[in-house]
C-alpha positions as a Markdown table, in Angstrom:
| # | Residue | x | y | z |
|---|---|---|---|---|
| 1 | Unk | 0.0 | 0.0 | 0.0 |
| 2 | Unk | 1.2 | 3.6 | -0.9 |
| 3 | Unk | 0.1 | 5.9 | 1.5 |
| 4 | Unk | 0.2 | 9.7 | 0.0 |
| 5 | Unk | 0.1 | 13.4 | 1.7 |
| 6 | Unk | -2.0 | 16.3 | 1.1 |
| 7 | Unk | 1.3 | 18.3 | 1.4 |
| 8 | Unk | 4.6 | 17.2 | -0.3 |
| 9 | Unk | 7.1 | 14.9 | 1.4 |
| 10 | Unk | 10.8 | 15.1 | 1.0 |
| 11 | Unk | 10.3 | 11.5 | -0.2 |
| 12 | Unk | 7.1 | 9.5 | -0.4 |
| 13 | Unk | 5.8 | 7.4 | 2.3 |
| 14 | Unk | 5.6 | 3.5 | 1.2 |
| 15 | Unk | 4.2 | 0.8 | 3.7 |
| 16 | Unk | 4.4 | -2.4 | 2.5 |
| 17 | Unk | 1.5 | -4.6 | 2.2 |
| 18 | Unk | 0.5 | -6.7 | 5.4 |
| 19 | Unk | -0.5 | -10.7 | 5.4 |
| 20 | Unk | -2.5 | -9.3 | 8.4 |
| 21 | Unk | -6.4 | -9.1 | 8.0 |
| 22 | Unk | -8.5 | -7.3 | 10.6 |
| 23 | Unk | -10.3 | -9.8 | 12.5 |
| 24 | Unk | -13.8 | -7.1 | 12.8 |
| 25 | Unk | -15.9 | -6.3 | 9.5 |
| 26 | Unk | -14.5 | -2.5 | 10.3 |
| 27 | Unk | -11.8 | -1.7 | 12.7 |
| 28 | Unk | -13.3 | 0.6 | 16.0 |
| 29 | Unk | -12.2 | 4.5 | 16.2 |
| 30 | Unk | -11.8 | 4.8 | 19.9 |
| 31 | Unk | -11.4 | 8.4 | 22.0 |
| 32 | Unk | -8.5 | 8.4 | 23.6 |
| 33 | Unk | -9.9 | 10.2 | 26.9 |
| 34 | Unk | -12.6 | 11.5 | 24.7 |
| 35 | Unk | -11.9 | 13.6 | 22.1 |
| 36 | Unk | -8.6 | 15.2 | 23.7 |
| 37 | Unk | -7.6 | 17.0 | 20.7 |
| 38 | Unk | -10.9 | 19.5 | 21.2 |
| 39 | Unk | -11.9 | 19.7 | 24.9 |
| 40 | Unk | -9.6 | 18.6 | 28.1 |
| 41 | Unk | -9.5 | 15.2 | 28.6 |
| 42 | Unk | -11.4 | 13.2 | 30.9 |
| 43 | Unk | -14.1 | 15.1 | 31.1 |
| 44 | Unk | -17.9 | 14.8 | 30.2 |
| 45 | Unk | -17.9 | 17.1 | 27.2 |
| 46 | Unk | -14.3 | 15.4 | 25.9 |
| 47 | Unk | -16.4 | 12.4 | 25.5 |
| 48 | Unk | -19.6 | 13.7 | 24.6 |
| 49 | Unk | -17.3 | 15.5 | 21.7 |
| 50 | Unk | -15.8 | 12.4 | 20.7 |
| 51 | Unk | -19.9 | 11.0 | 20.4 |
| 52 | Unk | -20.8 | 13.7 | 18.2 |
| 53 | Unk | -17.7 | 12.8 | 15.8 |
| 54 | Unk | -19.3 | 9.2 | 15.3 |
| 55 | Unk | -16.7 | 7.2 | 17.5 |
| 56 | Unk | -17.7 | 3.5 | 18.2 |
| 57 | Unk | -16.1 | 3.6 | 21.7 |
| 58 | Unk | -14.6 | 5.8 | 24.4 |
| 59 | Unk | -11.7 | 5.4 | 26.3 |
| 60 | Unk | -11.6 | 6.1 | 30.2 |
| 61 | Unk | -8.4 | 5.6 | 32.6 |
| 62 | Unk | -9.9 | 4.2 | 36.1 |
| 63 | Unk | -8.1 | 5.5 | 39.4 |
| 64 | Unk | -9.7 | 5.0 | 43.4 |
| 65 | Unk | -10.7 | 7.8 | 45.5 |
| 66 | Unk | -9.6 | 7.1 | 49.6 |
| 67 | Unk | -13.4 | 6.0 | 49.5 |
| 68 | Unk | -13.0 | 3.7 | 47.0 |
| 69 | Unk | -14.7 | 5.7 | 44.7 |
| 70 | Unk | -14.2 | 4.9 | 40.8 |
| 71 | Unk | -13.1 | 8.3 | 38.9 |
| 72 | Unk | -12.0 | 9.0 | 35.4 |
| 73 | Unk | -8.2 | 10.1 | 35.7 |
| 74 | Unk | -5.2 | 9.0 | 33.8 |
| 75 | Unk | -2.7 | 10.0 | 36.6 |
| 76 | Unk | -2.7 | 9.8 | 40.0 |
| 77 | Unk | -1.3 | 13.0 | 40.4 |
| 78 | Unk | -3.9 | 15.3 | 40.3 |
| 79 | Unk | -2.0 | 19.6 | 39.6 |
| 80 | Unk | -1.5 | 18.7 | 36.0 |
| 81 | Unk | -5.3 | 17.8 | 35.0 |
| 82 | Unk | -7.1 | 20.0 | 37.9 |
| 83 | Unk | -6.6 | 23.1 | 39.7 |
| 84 | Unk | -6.0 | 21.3 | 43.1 |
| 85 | Unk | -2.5 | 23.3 | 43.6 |
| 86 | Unk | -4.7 | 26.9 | 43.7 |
| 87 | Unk | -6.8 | 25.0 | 46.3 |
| 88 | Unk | -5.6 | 25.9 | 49.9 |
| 89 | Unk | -8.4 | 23.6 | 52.4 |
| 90 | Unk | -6.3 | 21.1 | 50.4 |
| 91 | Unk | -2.9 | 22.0 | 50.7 |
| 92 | Unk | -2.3 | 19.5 | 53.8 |
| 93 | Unk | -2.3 | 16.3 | 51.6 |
| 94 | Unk | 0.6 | 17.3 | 49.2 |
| 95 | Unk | 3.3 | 14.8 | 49.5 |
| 96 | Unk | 5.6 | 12.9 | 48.1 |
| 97 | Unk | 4.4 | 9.7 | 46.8 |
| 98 | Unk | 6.2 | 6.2 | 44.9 |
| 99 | Unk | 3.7 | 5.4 | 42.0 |
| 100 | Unk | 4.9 | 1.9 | 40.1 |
| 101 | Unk | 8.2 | 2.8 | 41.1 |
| 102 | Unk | 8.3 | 6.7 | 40.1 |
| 103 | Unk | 9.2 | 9.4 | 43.1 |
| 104 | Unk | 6.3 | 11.8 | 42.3 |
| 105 | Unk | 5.1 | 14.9 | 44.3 |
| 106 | Unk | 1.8 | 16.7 | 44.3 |
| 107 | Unk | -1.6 | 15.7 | 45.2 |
| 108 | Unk | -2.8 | 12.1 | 44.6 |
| 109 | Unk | -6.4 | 10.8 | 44.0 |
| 110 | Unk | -5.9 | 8.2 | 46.4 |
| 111 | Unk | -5.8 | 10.8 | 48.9 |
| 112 | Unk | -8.9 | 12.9 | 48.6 |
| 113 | Unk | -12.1 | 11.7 | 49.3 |
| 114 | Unk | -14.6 | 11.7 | 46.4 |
| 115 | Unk | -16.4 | 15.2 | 48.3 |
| 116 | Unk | -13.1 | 16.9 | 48.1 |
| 117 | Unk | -11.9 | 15.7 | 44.2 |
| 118 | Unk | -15.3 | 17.1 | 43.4 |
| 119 | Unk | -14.1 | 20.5 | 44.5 |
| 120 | Unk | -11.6 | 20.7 | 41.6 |
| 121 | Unk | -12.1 | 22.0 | 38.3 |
| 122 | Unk | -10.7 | 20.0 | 35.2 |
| 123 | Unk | -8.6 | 21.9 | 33.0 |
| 124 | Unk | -6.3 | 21.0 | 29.9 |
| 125 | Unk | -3.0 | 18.4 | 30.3 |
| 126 | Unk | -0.8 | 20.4 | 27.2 |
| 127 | Unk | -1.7 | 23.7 | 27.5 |
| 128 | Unk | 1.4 | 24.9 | 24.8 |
| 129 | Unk | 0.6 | 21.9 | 22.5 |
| 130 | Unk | -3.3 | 22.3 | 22.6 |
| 131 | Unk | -4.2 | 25.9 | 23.4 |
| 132 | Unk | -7.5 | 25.8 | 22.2 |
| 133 | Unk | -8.3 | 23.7 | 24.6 |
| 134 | Unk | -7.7 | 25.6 | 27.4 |
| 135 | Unk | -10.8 | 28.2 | 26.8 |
| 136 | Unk | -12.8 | 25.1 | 28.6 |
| 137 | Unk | -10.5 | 25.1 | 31.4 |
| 138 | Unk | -12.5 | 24.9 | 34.9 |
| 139 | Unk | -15.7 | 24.3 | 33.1 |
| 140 | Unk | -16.0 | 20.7 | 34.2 |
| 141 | Unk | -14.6 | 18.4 | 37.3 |
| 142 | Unk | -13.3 | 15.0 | 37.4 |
| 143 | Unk | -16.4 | 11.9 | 36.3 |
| 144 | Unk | -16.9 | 9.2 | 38.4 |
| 145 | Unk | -17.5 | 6.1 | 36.6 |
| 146 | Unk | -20.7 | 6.1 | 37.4 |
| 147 | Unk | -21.4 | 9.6 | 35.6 |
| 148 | Unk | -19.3 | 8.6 | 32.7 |
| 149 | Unk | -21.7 | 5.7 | 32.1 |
| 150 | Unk | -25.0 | 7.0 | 32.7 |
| 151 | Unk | -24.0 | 9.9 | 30.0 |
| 152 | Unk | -22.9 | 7.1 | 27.6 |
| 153 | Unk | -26.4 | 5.7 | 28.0 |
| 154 | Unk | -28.0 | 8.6 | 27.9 |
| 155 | Unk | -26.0 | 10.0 | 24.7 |
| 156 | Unk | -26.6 | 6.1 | 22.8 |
| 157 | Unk | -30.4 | 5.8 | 23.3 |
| 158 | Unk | -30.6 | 9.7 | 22.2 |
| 159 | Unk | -28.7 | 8.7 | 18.6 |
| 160 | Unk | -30.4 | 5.0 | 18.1 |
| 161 | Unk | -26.7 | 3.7 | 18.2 |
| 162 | Unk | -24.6 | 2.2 | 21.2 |
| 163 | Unk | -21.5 | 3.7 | 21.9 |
| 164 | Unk | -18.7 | 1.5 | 23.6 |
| 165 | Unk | -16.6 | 2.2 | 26.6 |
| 166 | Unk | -12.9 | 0.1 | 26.9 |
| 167 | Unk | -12.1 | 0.9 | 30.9 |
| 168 | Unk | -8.4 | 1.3 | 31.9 |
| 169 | Unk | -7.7 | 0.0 | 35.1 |
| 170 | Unk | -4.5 | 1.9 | 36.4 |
| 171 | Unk | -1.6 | 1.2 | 38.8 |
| 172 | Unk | -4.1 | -1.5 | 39.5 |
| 173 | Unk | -1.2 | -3.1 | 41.9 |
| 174 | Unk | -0.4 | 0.0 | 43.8 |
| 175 | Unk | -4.1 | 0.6 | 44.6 |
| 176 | Unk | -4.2 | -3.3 | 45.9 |
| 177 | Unk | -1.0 | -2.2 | 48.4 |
| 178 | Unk | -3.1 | 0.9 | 49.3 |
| 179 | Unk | -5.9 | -1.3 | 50.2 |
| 180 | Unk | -8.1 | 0.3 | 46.8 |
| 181 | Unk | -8.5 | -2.7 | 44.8 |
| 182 | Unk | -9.7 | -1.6 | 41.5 |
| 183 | Unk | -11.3 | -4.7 | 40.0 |
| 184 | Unk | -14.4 | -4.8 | 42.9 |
| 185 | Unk | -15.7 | -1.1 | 42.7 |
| 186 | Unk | -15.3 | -1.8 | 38.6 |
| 187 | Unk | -18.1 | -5.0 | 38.4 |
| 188 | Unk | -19.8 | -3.1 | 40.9 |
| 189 | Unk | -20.7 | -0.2 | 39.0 |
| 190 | Unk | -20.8 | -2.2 | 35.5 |
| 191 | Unk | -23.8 | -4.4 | 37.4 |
| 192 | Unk | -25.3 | -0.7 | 38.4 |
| 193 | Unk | -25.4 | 0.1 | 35.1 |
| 194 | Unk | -26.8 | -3.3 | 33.9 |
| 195 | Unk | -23.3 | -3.7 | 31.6 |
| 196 | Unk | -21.7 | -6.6 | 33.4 |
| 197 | Unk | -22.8 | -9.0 | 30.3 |
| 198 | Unk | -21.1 | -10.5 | 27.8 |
| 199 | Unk | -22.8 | -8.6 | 24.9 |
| 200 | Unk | -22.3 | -5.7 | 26.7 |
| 201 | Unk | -19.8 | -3.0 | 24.6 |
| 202 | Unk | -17.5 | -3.2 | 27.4 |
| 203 | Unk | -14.0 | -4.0 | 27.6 |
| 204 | Unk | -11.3 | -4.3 | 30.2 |
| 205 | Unk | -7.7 | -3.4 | 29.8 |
| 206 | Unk | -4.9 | -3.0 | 31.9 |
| 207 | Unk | -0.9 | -2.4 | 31.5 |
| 208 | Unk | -0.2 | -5.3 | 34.5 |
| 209 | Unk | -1.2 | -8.8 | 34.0 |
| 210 | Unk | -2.5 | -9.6 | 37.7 |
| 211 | Unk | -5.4 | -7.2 | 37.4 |
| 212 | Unk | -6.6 | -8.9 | 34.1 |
| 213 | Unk | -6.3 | -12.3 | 35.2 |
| 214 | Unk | -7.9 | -12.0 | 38.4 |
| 215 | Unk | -11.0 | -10.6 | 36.4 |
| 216 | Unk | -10.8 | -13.2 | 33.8 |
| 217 | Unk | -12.3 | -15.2 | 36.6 |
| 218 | Unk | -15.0 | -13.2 | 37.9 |
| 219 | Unk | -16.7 | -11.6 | 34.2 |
| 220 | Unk | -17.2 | -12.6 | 30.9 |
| 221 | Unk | -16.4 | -9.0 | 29.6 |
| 222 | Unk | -13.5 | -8.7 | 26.9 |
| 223 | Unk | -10.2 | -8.2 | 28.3 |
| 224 | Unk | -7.5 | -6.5 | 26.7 |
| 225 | Unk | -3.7 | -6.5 | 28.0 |
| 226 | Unk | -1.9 | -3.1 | 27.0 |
| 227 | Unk | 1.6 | -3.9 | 26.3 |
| 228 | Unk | 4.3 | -0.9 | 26.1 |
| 229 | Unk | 7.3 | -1.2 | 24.0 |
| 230 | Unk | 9.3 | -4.3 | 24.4 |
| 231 | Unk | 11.8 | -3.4 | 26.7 |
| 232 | Unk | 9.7 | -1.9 | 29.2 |
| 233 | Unk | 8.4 | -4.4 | 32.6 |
| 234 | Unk | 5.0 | -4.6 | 33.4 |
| 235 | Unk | 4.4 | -2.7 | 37.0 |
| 236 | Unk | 3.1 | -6.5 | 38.7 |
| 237 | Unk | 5.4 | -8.7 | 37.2 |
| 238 | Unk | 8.2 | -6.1 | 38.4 |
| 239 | Unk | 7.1 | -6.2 | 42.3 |
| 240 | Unk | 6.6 | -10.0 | 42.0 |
| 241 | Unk | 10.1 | -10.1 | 41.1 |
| 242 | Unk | 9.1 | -12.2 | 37.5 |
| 243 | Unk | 11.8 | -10.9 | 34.9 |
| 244 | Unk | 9.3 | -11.3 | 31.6 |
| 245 | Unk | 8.9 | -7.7 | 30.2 |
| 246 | Unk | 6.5 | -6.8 | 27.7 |
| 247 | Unk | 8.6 | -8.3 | 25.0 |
| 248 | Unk | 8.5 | -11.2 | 26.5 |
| 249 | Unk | 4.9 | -11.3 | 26.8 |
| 250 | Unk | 5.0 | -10.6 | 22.6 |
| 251 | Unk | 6.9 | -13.8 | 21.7 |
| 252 | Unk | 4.6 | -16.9 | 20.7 |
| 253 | Unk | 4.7 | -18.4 | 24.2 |
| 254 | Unk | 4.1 | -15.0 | 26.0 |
| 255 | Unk | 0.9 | -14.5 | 23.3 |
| 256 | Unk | 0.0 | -18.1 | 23.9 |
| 257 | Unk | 0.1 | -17.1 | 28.0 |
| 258 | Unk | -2.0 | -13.9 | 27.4 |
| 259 | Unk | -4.5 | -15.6 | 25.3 |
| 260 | Unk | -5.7 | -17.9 | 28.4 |
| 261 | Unk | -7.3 | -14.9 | 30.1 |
| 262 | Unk | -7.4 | -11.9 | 27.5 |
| 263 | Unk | -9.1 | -11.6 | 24.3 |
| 264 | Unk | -7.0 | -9.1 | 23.0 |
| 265 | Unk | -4.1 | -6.8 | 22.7 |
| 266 | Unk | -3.5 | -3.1 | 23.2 |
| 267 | Unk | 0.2 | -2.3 | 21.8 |
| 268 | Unk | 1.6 | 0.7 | 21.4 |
| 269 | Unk | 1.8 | 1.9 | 18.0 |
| 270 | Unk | 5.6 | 2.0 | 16.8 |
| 271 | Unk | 5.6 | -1.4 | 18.0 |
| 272 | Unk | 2.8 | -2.5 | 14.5 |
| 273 | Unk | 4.4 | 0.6 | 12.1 |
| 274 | Unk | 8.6 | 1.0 | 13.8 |
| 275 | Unk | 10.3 | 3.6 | 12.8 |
| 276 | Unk | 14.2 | 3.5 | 11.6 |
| 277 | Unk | 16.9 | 5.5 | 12.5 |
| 278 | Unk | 15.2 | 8.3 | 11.5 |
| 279 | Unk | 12.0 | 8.1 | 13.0 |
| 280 | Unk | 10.3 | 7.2 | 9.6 |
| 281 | Unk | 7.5 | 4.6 | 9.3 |
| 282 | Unk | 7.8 | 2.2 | 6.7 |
| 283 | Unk | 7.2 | -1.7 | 6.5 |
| 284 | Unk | 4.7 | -3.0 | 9.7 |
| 285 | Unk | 6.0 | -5.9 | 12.4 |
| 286 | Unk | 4.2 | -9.1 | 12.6 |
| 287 | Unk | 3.3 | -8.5 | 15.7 |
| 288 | Unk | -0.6 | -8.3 | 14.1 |
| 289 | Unk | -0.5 | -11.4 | 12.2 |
| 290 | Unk | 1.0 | -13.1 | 15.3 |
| 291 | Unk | -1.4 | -11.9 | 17.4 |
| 292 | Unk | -4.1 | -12.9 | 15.3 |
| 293 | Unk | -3.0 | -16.3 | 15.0 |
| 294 | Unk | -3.9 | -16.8 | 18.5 |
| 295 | Unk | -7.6 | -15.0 | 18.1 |
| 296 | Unk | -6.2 | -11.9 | 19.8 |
| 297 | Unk | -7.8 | -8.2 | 18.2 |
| 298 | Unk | -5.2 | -5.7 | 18.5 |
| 299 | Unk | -6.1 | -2.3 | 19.4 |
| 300 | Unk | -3.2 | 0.2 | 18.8 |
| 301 | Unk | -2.4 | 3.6 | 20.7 |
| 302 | Unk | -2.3 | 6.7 | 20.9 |
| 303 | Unk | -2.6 | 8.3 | 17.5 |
| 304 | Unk | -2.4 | 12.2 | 17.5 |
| 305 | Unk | -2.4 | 14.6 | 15.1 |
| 306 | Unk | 0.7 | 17.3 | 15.7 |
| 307 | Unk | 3.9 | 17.0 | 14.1 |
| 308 | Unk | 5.2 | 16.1 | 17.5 |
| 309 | Unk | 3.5 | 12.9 | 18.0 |
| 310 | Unk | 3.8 | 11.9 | 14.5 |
| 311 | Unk | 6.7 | 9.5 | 12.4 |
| 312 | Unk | 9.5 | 12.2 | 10.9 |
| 313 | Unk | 7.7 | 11.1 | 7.2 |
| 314 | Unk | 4.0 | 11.8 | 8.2 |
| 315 | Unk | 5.2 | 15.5 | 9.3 |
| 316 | Unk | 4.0 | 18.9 | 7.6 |
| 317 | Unk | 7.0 | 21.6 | 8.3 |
| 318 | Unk | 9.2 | 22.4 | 11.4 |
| 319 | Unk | 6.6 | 23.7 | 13.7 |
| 320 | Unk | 6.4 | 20.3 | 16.8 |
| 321 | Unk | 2.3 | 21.3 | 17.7 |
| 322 | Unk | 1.0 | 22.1 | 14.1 |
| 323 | Unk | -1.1 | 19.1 | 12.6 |
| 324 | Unk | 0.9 | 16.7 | 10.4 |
| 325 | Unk | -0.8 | 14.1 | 8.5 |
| 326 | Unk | -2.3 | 11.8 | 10.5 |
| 327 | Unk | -4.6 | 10.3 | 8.4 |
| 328 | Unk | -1.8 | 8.3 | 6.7 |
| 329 | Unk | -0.4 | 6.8 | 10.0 |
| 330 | Unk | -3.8 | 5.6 | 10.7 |
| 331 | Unk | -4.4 | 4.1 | 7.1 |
| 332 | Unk | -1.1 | 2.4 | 7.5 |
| 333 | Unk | -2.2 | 1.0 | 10.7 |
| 334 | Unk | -5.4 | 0.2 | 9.0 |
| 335 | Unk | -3.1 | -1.8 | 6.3 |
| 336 | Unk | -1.5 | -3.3 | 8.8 |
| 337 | Unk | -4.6 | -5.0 | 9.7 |
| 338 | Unk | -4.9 | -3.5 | 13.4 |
| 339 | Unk | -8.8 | -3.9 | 15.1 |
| 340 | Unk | -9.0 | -0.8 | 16.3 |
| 341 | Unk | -7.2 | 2.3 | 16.7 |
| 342 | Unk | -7.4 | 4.7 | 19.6 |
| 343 | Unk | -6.8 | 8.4 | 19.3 |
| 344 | Unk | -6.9 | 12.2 | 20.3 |
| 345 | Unk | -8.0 | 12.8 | 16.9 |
| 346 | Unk | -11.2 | 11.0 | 16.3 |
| 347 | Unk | -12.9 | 12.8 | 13.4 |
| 348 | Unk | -9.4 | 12.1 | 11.6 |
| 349 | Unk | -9.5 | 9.0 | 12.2 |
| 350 | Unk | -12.9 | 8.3 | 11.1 |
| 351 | Unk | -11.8 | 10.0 | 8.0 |
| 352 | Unk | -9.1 | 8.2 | 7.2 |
| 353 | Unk | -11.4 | 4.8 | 7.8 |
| 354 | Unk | -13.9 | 6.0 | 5.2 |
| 355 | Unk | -11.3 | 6.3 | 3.0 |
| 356 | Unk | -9.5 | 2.8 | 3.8 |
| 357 | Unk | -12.5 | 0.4 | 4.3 |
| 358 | Unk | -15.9 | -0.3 | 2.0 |
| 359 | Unk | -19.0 | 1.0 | 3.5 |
| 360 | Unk | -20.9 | -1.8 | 5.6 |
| 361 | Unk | -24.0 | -1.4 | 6.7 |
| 362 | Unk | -22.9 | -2.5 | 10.7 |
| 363 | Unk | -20.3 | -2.4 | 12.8 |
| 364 | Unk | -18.9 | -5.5 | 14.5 |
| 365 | Unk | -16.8 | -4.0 | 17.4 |
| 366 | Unk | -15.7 | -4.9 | 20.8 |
| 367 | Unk | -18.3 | -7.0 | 22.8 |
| 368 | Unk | -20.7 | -7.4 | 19.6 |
């Protein structure tokens, strides 16, 4: 497959043709924290944007208040996302804290009660890269769970279509030391919300294997294991002292392993399009058609659409935070047979599916 620019390239972009098929009619456009290219992410209107746009599923990052209380948060940390550091009835609780093995300092979810995080006002993660997104700053809080789904209902029976959530557990072992097991409040809260079926358009993911496995035992929900690039340990196998890393976990036993409890993979995506020497895509991995061969859908991340974030060759001029051409990174994923793809950007990506798959008259995406 040839994939071309809008703009000129100092050389054109070729990605050779995959043996990997998609194993869904139509691959899924998933909002990475909701539509975080147009509204700050993780928060009701982020998602409700990313609705609009046509996405098939939403993406949420689960964290535990000190009540146990399931809230939509990719970090821990809380000054980066919120305004918690202009908050001084909360300036007690800053400390330092060791999250998965990283000395961090600030204020933590784990350490506010759900009353007090609902005090904060939300406001934009890249303020330099994305400041567009900062005239919605303080306009929203942080969701609980709970919210997030009762919106998602609310927004699919008001458009005659359901729109899926895919639910990140995080630092899912460091909330079991702190005594917040994430897994219990989770199937609570899907059972609330009547979505703890197996037709449900739910899915489970997590970075750490312990999480996921535990749950493969207790819902018949699909499960997807993240995996980061090769090198790189998962946080449970690390404080278990097991030496596999995610590499490990990408070789034909370690598939074969992940394939007992999971359903499917999330891998980061230079690890389906690498980049060479010069941080250019070209040819994909196998790691698709591998993980296919053991029925596993492969959901890639996080696709965005400044130059920054983008392969050297899918890059329009010198300027890191303008918009490159993003569309070809996600057809080349496409051609590399990926299930899904989950980004910033989703009315690019949707875009760039049009263009890259026939028109079917359905959908078959997670949980269907």
């Amino acid at each position: 497959m040839t994939v071309t620019r809008e703009a000129p390239l100092d050389r054109p972009v070729e990605v050779a043709p995959s043996s990997a098929a998609s194993l869904v009619l139509t691959p899924a456009v998933v909002a990475h924290r909701g539509a975080s290219g147009h509204r700050p992410e993780h928060t009701l209107e982020a998602y409700r944007t990313a609705i609009r746009m046509g996405v098939d599923d939403i993406e949420l990052d689960l964290v535990a208040t000190r009540d146990g209380v399931l809230v939509a948060r990719h970090d821990l940390e809380l000054s980066a996302t919120t305004d918690v550091a202009d908050r001084p009835e909360l300036a007690h609780l800053r400390r330092t804290l060791s999250v998965d093995g990283e000395v961090q300092h600030g204020w933590f979810v784990q350490d506010l009660t759900l009353a007090q995080l609902k005090t904060l006002a939300a406001r934009e993660r890249m303020p330099l890269t994305r400041p567009g997104n900062t005239a919605y700053d303080g306009a929203e809080g942080v969701p609980t769970l709970n919210e997030v789904l009762a919106m998602v209902g609310a927004e699919s029976a008001r458009r005659g279509r359901t729109v899926g959530v895919l639910l990140e557990l995080k630092h899912a072992t460091h909330h079991d030391l702190a005594g917040l097991p994430l897994d219990t409040p989770l199937l609570r809260d899907l059972a609330r919300h009547g979505l703890d079926h197996p037709w449900a358009r739910v899915g489970i993911m997590s970075f750490e294997t312990t999480v996921l496995r535990r749950l493969a035992g207790r819902t018949r929900l699909p499960i997807i294991q993240l995996v980061e690039p090769s090198s790189c340990r998962p946080a449970d196998l690390l404080a278990a002292g097991d030496p596999r890393t995610y590499g490990d976990l990408l070789t034909p036993e370690g598939l074969a392993w992940i394939d007992d409890y999971a359903d499917g993979i999330g891998p980061h995506k230079s690890m389906v399009l690498p980049c060479d020497a010069g941080g250019a895509i070209g040819a994909p991995s196998s790691l698709v058609r591998d993980a296919h061969r053991h029925g596993l859908t492969v959901h890639v991340w996080t696709v965005r659409a400044e130059n920054r974030f983008l392969p050297s060759n899918l890059r329009r001029g010198t300027a890191p935070d303008a918009p490159g051409d993003m569309g070809a990174e996600v057809r080349a994923l496409l051609a590399a047979g990926v299930d899904g793809v989950i980004t910033d950007h989703p009315e690019a990506a949707l875009a760039a599916l049009r263009e890259s798959v026939a028109p079917r008259s359905h959908r078959r995406t997670l949980g269907a």
